Coordinates of C-alpha atoms in Angstrom, one line a residue:
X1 CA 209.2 -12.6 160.2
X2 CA 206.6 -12.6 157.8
X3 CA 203.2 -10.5 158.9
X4 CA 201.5 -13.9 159.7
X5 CA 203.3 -14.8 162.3
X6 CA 202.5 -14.4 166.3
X7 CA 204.4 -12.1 168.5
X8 CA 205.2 -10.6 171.6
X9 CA 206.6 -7.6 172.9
X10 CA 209.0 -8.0 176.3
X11 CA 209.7 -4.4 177.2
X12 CA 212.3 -5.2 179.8
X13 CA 213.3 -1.7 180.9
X14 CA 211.7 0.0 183.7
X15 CA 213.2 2.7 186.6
X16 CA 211.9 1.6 189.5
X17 CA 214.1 -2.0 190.3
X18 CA 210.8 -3.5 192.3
X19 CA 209.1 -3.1 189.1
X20 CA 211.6 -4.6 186.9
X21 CA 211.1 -8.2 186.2
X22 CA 214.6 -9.5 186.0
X23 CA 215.5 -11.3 182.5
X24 CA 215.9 -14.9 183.7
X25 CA 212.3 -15.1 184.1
X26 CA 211.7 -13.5 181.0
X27 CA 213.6 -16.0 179.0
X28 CA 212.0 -19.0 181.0
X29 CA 208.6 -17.1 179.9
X30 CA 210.4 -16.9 176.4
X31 CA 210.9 -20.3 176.3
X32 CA 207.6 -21.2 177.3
X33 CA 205.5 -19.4 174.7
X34 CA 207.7 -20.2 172.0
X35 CA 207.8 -24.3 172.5
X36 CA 203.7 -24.2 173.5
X37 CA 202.5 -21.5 171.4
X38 CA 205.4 -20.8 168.7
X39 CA 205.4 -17.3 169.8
X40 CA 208.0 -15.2 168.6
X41 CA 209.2 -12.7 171.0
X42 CA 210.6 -8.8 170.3
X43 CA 212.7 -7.7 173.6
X44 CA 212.4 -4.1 173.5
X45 CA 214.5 -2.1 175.7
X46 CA 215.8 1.4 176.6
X47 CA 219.8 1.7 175.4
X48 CA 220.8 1.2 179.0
X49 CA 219.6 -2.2 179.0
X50 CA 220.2 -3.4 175.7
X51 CA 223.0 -5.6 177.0
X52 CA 220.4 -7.7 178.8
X53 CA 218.0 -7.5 175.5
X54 CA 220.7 -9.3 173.9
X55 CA 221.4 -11.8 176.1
X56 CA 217.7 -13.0 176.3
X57 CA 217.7 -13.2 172.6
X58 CA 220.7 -15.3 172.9
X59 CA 218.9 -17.2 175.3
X60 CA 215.7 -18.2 173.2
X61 CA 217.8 -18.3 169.7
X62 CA 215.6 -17.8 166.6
X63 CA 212.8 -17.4 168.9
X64 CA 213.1 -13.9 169.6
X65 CA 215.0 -10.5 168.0
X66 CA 216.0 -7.1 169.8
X67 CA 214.4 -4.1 168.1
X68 CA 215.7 -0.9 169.1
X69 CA 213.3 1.6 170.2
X70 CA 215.2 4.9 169.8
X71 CA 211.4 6.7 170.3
X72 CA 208.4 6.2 172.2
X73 CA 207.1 6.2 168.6
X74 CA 209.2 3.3 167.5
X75 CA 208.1 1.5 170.7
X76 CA 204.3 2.3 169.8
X77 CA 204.2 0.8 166.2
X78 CA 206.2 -2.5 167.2
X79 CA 203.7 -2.9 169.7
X80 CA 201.1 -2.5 168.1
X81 CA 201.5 -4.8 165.7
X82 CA 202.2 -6.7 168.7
X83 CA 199.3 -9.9 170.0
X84 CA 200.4 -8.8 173.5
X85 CA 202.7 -6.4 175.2
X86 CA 204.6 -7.7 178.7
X87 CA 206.1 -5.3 180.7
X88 CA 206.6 -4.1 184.1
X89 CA 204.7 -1.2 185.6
X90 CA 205.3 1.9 183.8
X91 CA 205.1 4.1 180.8
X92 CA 205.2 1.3 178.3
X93 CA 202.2 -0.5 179.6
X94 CA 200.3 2.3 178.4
X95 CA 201.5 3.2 175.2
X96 CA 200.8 -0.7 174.7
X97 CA 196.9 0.1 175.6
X98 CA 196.8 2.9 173.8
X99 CA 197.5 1.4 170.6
X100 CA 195.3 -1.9 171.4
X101 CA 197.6 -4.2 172.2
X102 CA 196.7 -6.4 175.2
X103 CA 199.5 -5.7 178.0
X104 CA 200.0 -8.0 180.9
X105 CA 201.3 -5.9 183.5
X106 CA 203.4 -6.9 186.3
X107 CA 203.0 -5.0 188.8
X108 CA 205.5 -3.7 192.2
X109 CA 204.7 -2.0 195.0
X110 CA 202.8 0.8 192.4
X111 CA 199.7 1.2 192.9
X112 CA 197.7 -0.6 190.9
X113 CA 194.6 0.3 190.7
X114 CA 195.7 4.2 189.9
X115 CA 198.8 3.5 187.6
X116 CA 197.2 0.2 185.8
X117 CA 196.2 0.3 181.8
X118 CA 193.1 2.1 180.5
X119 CA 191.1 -0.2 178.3
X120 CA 189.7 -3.3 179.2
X121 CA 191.0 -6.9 178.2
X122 CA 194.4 -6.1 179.8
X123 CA 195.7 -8.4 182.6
X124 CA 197.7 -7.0 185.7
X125 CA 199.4 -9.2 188.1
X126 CA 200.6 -7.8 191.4
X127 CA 203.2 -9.5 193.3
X128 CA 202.3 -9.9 196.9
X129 CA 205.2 -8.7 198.7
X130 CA 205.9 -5.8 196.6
X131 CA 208.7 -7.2 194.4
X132 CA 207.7 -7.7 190.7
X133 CA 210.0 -10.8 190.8
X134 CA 208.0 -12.5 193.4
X135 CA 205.2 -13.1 190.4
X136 CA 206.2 -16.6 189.3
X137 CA 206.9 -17.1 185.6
X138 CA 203.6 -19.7 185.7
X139 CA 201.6 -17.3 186.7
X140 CA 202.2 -14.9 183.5
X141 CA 201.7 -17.6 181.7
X142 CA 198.7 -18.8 183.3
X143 CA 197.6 -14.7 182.4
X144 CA 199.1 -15.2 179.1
X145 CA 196.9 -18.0 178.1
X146 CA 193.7 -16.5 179.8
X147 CA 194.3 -13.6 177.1
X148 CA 194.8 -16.4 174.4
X149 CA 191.1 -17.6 175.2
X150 CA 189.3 -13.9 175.6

């Protein structure tokens, strides 16, 4: 990739399973912001789900690449070279605002308002029945492209 083009960060990993968006939405969001916005996407991931890193990379072809994050501190300096972070609730969502990287946050049954990102210009959506999966794929976009315009 050459350090003009646009990416994103899909950290995929999270322990809690409500707040782990599961990857077929993530490479229908994939999909999405690569064929409207020519986004590339990085999936990052802890080891245990690398497997699933890979197959959304599969997925969306030339469109996106797994980078191993070994550290929090390789984490932190993909993302924040990084036009956005996605991620489910969690530490990453705020190593993303702490190196200025806009995070869209999808959000559980966590509390929001207490475990959201410091900094402002970050987006969290909360799914309404306590299952980050319930949060449509159109409605991170929709997020996605309000952070475009901001």
């Amino acid at each position: 990739m050459s350090p003009k083009e646009r990416f994103v960060v899909f950290n995929i990993s999270n322990n809690r399973i409500k707040s782990k968006w599961n990857i077929d939405n993530f490479i229908h969001l994939g999909k999405k912001l690569a064929d409207l916005y020519k986004y590339k996407i990085i999936v990052t991931s802890i080891k245990d789900d690398e497997e699933n890193s890979i197959k959304i990379c599969k997925k969306l072809g030339n469109h996106a690449f797994y980078y191993e994050t070994k550290s929090i501190l390789d984490f932190a300096s993909i993302t924040s070279k990084a036009d956005f972070l996605i991620a489910g609730d969690g530490g990453a969502i705020h190593v993303g605002a702490a190196v200025k990287t806009k995070v869209i946050a999808l959000f559980g049954e966590t509390n929001e308002t207490i475990f959201g990102p410091y900094g402002e210009g970050h987006i969290i959506l909360k799914s309404p029945n306590g299952d980050v999966n319930s949060i449509p794929v159109d409605e991170v976009l929709r997020a996605f492209e309000s952070c475009l315009k901001s």
